[in-house]
N, CA and C of each residue as an Amber inpcrd file, in Angstrom:
protein
   135
   0.7500000  -1.2860000  -0.1920000  -0.2740000  -0.2200000   0.0580000
   0.9530000   1.2340000   0.1560000   1.9910000   1.7870000   0.6680000
   3.0400000   2.6050000   1.0880000   3.1870000   2.3990000  -0.4190000
   3.7870000   1.5810000  -1.0390000   4.5270000   1.9260000  -2.1360000
   3.6040000   2.3580000  -3.2250000   2.3470000   1.7330000  -3.5970000
   1.5810000   2.5310000  -4.4870000   1.6300000   4.2300000  -4.2610000
   1.2780000   3.9540000  -2.9970000   1.2310000   5.5430000  -2.4680000
   2.2240000   6.1890000  -3.1250000   3.1030000   5.8770000  -2.6440000
   4.4200000   6.8210000  -3.0170000   4.7040000   6.5320000  -4.3370000
   4.2530000   5.8650000  -5.5670000   4.6210000   5.7110000  -6.6040000
   3.8390000   6.5700000  -7.2610000   2.6750000   6.7930000  -6.8140000
   1.8540000   7.2000000  -6.8720000   2.1380000   8.9670000  -7.4490000
   2.6500000   8.9380000  -6.0520000   3.1860000  10.8460000  -5.6860000
   4.3300000  11.1370000  -6.9140000   5.0430000   9.6020000  -7.0100000
   5.9500000  10.0560000  -8.2250000   5.9070000  10.5520000  -9.1340000
   4.6280000   9.9060000  -9.7010000   3.9170000  10.1320000 -10.9720000
   3.7640000  11.9740000 -10.9800000   2.8690000  11.8260000  -9.7900000
   2.1470000  13.3200000  -9.8060000   3.4700000  14.2340000  -9.9640000
   4.3330000  14.0690000  -9.0590000   5.5990000  14.9450000  -9.0110000
   6.3750000  15.3790000 -10.7170000   6.4260000  14.1440000 -10.6390000
   6.5200000  13.9380000 -12.5510000   5.6140000  15.1850000 -13.0240000
   4.4440000  14.5460000 -13.5560000   3.8840000  15.6770000 -13.9690000
   3.8210000  17.1480000 -14.1250000   4.1600000  17.1590000 -12.6130000
   3.7570000  18.3290000 -12.2550000   5.3610000  19.0380000 -12.6480000
   6.6330000  18.5180000 -12.7220000   7.4450000  19.4820000 -13.2390000
   7.4050000  19.3510000 -14.8730000   7.3900000  18.1300000 -15.5060000
   6.6790000  18.4970000 -16.6280000   5.8800000  19.6250000 -17.1440000
   5.0440000  19.7370000 -16.6860000   3.9100000  20.6570000 -17.0590000
   4.9640000  22.5460000 -16.2830000   5.4140000  22.3220000 -15.2680000
   6.2350000  23.4910000 -15.2060000   8.0260000  23.8920000 -15.9570000
   8.1480000  23.0590000 -16.0590000   9.2110000  22.4530000 -17.3230000
   8.4440000  23.4340000 -18.6380000   7.1740000  23.0630000 -19.1920000
   6.8790000  23.6850000 -20.4250000   6.7710000  25.1510000 -20.0730000
   6.1830000  25.6190000 -18.9560000   5.3670000  26.7260000 -18.8560000
   6.9900000  27.8730000 -18.9260000   8.1890000  27.1760000 -18.0330000
   9.1240000  27.3140000 -18.1450000  10.4400000  27.7450000 -19.8930000
   9.5680000  27.2250000 -20.5010000  10.5280000  26.9900000 -21.9210000
   9.7250000  28.2520000 -22.3020000   8.5980000  27.9540000 -21.6790000
   7.5950000  29.4570000 -22.3380000   7.9170000  30.6560000 -22.4870000
   8.6150000  30.8690000 -20.8440000   8.9230000  32.0550000 -20.3730000
  10.7150000  32.0730000 -20.3930000  11.1680000  31.2370000 -21.7410000
  11.9900000  31.2690000 -21.0530000  13.4950000  31.1500000 -20.0660000
  12.6290000  30.2980000 -18.8840000  13.3040000  29.7520000 -18.0760000
  14.0170000  28.6180000 -17.3540000  14.5210000  28.2310000 -18.5170000
  15.1110000  26.9850000 -18.3300000  15.7120000  26.2350000 -17.3400000
  16.5260000  27.3550000 -17.0290000  17.1610000  26.7180000 -15.5800000
  16.2590000  26.7050000 -14.3380000  15.1000000  26.9650000 -14.3550000
  13.9890000  26.4170000 -12.9910000  13.5790000  25.3870000 -13.6320000
  13.2260000  25.2120000 -14.7900000  13.0150000  23.4350000 -15.2510000
  14.0380000  22.4490000 -14.7930000  15.1780000  23.2780000 -15.1620000
  16.8280000  22.0350000 -14.8250000  16.0250000  21.5300000 -13.6890000
  16.6870000  22.5100000 -12.8200000  16.7450000  22.2190000 -11.3260000
  15.3040000  21.3570000 -10.4270000  13.5480000  21.9500000 -11.0570000
  12.6950000  20.7950000 -11.0100000  12.8970000  19.6050000 -11.4290000
  13.6080000  19.3730000 -12.7350000  13.8100000  17.3270000 -13.0920000
  14.7400000  17.2190000 -12.2400000  16.3010000  17.9800000 -11.3790000
  16.9590000  17.5080000 -10.7980000  16.2750000  17.0510000  -9.2930000
  15.3770000  17.6000000  -9.2410000  14.5150000  17.6660000  -7.8980000
  14.3450000  16.4550000  -7.4780000  13.0800000  16.4270000  -8.2600000
  12.3020000  15.1270000  -8.8180000  13.8950000  13.9130000  -8.8060000
  14.1030000  13.4490000  -9.7570000  15.2040000  12.7040000  -9.9950000
  15.9110000  12.0220000  -8.4790000  15.9310000  13.3140000  -7.4950000
  17.1340000  12.7980000  -5.9680000  15.9380000  12.0170000  -5.4480000
  14.4830000  12.3460000  -5.8610000  13.3600000  11.9880000  -4.7640000
  13.2320000  10.8490000  -5.3780000  12.8630000  10.1520000  -6.5520000
  12.8740000   9.1940000  -6.6390000  13.8200000   8.2120000  -6.6470000
  15.2330000   8.8640000  -6.5740000  16.1760000   7.4860000  -6.2000000
  16.5110000   8.1190000  -4.7880000
């Protein structure tokens, strides 16, 4: 049960990071997007 909730939260975090990244690219602020990806990557592992 705990693993399912954790994997769901991870998927949600990835989705948010992708959405944030799309907005960041639109505003030419890709550094924030890279930081978000790094945070998600470190959270997953």
